[in-house]
GROMACS .gro file of C-alpha atoms in nm:
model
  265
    1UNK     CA    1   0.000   0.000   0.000
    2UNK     CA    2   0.133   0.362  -0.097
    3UNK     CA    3   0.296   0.529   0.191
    4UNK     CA    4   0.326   0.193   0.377
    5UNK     CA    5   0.625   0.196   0.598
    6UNK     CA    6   0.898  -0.006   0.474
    7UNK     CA    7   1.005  -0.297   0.753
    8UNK     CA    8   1.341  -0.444   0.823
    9UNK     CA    9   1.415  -0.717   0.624
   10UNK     CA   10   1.606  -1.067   0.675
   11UNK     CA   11   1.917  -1.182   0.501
   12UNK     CA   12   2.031  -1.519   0.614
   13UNK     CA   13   1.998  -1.655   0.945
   14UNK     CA   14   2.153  -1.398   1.140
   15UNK     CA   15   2.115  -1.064   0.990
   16UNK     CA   16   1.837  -0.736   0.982
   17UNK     CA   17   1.869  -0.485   0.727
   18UNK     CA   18   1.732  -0.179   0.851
   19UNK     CA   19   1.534   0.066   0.549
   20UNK     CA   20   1.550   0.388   0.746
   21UNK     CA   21   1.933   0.389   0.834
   22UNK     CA   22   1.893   0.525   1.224
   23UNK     CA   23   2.129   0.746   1.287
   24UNK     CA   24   2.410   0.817   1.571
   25UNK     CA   25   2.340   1.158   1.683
   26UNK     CA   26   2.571   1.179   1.962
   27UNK     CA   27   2.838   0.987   2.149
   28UNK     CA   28   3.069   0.985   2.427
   29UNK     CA   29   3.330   0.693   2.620
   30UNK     CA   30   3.483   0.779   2.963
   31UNK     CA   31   3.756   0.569   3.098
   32UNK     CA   32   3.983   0.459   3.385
   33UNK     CA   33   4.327   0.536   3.464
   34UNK     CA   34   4.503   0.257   3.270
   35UNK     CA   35   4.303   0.308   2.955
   36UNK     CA   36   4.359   0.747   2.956
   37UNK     CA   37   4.709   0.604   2.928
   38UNK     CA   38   4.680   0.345   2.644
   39UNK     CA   39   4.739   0.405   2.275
   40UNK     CA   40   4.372   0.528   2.229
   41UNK     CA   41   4.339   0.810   2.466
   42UNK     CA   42   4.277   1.101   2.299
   43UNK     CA   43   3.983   0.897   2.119
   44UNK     CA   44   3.769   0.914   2.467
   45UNK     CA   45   3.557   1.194   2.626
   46UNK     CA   46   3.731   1.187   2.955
   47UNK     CA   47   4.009   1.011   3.128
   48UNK     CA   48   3.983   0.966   3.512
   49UNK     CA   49   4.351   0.986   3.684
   50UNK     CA   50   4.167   0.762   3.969
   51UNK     CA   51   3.988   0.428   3.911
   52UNK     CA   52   3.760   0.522   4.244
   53UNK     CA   53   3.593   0.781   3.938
   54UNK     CA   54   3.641   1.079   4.211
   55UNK     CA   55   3.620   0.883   4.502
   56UNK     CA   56   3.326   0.651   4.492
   57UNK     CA   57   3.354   0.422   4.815
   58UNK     CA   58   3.320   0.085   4.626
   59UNK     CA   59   3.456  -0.002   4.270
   60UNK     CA   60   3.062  -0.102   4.156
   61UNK     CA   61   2.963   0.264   4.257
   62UNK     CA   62   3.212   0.380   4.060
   63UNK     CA   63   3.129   0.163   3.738
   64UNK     CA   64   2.775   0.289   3.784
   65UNK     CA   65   2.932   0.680   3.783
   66UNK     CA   66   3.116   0.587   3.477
   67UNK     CA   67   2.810   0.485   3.324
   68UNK     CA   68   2.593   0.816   3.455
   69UNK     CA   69   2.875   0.997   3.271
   70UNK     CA   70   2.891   0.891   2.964
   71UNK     CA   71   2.513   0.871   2.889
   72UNK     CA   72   2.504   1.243   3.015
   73UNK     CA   73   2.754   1.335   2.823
   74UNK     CA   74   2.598   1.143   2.460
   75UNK     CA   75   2.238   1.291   2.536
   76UNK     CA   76   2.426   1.667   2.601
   77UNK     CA   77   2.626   1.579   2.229
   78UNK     CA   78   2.331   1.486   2.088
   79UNK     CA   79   2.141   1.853   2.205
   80UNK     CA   80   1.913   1.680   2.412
   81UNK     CA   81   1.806   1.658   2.794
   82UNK     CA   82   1.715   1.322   2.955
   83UNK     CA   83   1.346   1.331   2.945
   84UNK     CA   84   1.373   1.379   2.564
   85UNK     CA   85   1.513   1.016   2.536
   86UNK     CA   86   1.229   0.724   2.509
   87UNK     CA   87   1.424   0.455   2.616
   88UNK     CA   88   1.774   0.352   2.756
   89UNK     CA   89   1.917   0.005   2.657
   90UNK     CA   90   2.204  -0.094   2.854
   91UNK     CA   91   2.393  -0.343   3.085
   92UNK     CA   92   2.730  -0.432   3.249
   93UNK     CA   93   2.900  -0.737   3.384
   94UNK     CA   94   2.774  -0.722   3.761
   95UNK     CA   95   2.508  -0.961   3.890
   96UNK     CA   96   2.137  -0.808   3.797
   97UNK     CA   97   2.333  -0.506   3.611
   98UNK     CA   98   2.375  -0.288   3.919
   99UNK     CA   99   2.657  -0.103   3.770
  100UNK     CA  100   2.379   0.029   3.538
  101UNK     CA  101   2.059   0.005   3.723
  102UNK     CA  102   2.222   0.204   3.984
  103UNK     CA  103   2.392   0.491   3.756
  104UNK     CA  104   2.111   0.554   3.547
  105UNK     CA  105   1.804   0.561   3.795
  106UNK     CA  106   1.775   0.915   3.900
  107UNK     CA  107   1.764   1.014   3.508
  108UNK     CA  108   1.439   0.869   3.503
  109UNK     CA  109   1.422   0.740   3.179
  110UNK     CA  110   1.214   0.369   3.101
  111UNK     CA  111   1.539   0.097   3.073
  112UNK     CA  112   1.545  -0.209   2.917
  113UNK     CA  113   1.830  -0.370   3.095
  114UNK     CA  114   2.051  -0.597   2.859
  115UNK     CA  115   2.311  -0.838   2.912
  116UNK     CA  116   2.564  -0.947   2.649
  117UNK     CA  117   2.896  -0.943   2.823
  118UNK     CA  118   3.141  -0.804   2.603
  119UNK     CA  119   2.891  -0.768   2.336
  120UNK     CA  120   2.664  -0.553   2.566
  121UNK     CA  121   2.780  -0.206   2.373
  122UNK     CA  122   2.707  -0.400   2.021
  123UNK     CA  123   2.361  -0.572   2.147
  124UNK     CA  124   2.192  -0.264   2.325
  125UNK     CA  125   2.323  -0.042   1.950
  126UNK     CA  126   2.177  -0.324   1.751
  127UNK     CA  127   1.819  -0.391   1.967
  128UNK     CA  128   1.829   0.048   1.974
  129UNK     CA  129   1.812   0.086   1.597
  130UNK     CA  130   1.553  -0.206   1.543
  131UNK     CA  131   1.347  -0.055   1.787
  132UNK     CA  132   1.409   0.298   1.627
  133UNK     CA  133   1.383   0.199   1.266
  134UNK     CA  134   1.033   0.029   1.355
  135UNK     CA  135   0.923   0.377   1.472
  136UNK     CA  136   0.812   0.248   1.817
  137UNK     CA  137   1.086   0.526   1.985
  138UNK     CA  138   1.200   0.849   1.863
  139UNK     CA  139   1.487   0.909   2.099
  140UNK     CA  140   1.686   0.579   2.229
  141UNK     CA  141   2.009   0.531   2.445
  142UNK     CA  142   2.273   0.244   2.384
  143UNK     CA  143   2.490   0.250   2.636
  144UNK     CA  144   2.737  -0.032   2.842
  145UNK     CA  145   2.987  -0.030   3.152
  146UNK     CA  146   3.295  -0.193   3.299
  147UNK     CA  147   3.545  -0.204   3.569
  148UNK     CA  148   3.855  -0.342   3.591
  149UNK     CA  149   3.831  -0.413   3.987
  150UNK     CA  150   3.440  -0.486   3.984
  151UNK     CA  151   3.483  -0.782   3.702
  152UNK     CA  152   3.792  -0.937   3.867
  153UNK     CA  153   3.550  -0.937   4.190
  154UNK     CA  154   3.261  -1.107   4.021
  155UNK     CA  155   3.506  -1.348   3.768
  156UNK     CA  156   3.808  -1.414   3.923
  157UNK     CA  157   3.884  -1.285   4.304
  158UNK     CA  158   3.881  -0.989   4.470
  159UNK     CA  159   4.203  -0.771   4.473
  160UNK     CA  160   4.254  -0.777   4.784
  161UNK     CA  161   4.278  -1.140   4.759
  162UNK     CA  162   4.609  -1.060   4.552
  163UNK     CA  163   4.631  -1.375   4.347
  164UNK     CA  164   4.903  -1.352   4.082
  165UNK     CA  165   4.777  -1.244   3.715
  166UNK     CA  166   5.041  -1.433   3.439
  167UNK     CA  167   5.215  -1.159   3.171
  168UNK     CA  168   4.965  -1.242   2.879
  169UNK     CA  169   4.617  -1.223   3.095
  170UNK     CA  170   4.414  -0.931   2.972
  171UNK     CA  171   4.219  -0.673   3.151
  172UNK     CA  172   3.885  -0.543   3.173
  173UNK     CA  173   3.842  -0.192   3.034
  174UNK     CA  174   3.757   0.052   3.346
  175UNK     CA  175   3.502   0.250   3.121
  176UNK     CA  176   3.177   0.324   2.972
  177UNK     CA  177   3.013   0.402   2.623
  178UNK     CA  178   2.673   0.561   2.495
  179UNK     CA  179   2.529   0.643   2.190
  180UNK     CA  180   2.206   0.844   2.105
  181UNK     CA  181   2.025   0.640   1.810
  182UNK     CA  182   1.725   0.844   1.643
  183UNK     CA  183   1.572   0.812   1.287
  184UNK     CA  184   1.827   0.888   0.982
  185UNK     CA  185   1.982   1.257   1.032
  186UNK     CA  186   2.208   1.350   0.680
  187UNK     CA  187   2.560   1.441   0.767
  188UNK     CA  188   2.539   1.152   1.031
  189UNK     CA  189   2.687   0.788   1.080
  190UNK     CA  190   2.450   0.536   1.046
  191UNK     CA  191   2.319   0.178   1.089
  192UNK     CA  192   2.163   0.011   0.801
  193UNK     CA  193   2.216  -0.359   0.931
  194UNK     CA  194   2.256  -0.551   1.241
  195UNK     CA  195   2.349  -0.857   1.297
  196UNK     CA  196   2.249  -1.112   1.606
  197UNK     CA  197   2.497  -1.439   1.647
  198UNK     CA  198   2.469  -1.771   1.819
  199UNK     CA  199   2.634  -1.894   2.127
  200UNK     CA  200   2.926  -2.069   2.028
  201UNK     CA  201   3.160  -2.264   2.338
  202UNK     CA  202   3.526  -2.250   2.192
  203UNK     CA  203   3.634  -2.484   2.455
  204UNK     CA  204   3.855  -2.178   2.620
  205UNK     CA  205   3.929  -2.275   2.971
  206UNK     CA  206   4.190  -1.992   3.097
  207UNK     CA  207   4.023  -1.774   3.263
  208UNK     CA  208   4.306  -1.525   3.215
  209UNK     CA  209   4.271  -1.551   2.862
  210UNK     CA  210   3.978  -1.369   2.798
  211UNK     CA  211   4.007  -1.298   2.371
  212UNK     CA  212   4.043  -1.635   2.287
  213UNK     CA  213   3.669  -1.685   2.459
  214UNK     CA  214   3.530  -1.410   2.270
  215UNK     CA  215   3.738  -1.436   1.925
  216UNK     CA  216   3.642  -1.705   1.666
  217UNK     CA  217   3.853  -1.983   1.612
  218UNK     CA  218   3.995  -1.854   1.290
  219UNK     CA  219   4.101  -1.564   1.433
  220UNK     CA  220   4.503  -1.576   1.550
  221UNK     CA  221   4.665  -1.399   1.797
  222UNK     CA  222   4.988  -1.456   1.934
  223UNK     CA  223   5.016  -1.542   2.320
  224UNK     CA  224   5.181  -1.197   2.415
  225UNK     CA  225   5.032  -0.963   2.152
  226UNK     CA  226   5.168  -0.605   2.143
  227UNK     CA  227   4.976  -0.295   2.264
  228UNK     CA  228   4.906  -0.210   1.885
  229UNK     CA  229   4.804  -0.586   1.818
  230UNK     CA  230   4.587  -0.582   2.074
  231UNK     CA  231   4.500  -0.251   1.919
  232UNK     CA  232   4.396  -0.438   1.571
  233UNK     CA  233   4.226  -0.743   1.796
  234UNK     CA  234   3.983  -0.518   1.958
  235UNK     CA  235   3.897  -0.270   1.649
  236UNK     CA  236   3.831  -0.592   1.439
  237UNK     CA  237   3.661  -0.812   1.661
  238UNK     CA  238   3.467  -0.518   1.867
  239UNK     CA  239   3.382  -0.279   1.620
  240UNK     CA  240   3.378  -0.362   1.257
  241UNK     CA  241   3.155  -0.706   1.332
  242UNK     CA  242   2.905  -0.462   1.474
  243UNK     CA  243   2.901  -0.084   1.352
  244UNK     CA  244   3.008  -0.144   0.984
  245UNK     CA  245   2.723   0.037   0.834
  246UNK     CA  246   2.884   0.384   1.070
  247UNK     CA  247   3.134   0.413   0.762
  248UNK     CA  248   2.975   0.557   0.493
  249UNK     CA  249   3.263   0.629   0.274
  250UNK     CA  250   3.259   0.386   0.018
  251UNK     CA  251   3.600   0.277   0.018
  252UNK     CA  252   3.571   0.234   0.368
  253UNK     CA  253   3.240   0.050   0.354
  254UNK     CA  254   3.419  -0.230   0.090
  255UNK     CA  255   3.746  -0.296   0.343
  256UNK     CA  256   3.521  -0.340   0.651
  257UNK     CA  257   3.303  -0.608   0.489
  258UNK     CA  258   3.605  -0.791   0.366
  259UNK     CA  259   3.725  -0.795   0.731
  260UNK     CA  260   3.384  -0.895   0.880
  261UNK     CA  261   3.346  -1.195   0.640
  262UNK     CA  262   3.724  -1.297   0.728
  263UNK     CA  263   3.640  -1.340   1.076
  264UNK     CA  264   3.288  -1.498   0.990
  265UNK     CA  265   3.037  -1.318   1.179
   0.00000   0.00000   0.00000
């Protein structure tokens, strides 16, 4: 019927292709100590110089002030106050998401609490822009948290415990990230497809050795990876197999497919 609104549409098992494009109209990341002084610092918003996130009394508090930060800093980008927003989608690592629960409740905005682990930030984007490309919200939040010292306390063992990390184990960011996702803005980076994978057990049993869980098992990285490895790792694995439809140039668009087929989302 004329004037019918076009609805996502299914390619394959796994994927949504998303007619209206929903757009990213503002952004922000805040980190920890350790990642302000890591090759990608001057990428975030703000860079604590304490991981107590000015002085919280407990390292969940101050995962859940990391994640009140960076969603009021992405609503402020994106020109808009809390109670314009229709939804938040978020989560974090902590038992019954408190890290986000807690952060976000005096914003008093309806939350749909999500939990994806270290998918979390590519999840609450993906289930944002369905929602948004549907027309069922006008305004949405994406947003995810971690500590470094709240994760090894729910994982591993407590700090204080002081149990002896090897050279190769990797850390949990101490950090958060938000997006605001609204309908298609021009001049803006977009999402025109998401994609929603299966659970897959890769038989990883370090518990230090957290990529290897999360990477596919054509995907090779040495034991003691550099920082700019690690670097590579984390862009590929993190960000193109979720937000390649952000790069609009064309050029672009062509060398993040070939990347995200390579490591066979």
């Amino acid at each position: 019927m004329k004037g019918t609104k076009k609805l996502a549409t299914r390619v394959g098992k796994y994927t949504l292709l998303l007619p209206s494009r929903p757009s990213i109209i503002g952004h922000a990341a805040v980190v920890g100590k350790a990642e302000g002084e890591g090759p990608l610092a001057k990428e975030f918003d703000y860079c604590y110089s304490d991981d107590t996130i000015d002085g919280c009394p407990s390292w969940e508090k101050a995962e859940s002030a990391l994640q009140y930060e960076a969603i009021t800093r992405a609503i402020a980008k994106a020109g808009l106050s809390p109670k314009d927003i229709n939804l938040i989608m978020a989560g974090d690592l902590l038992d019954q998401c408190i890290g986000t629960s807690f952060g976000i409740r005096e914003l008093a905005i309806p939350f749909l609490g999500l939990y994806g682990a270290c998918s979390t930030m590519a999840l609450s984007m993906a289930v944002a822009s369905v929602l948004v490309d549907s027309g069922a919200l006008n305004y949405a939040v994406a947003s995810t948290s971690s500590h470094f010292a709240s994760a090894e306390r729910q994982f591993r063992l407590p700090l204080e415990y002081g149990g002896q990390r090897p050279p190769s184990a990797q850390r949990t960011a101490t950090a958060s990230g938000a997006s605001v996702i609204t309908e298609n803005k021009e001049n803006t980076p977009c999402i025109d497809a998401v994609i929603f994978g299966k659970i897959m057990d890769l038989g990883i049993k370090d518990a230090n050795n957290m990529g290897a869980a999360m990477a596919p098992d054509d995907v090779k990285i040495r034991p003691y990876p550099t920082n700019e490895g690690m670097v590579f790792f984390y862009t590929q694995i993190q960000y193109l197999r979720g937000v390649r439809a952000l790069f609009k140039d064309f050029l672009m668009q062509k060398i993040v497919e070939k990347t995200v087929n390579e490591i066979r989302c």
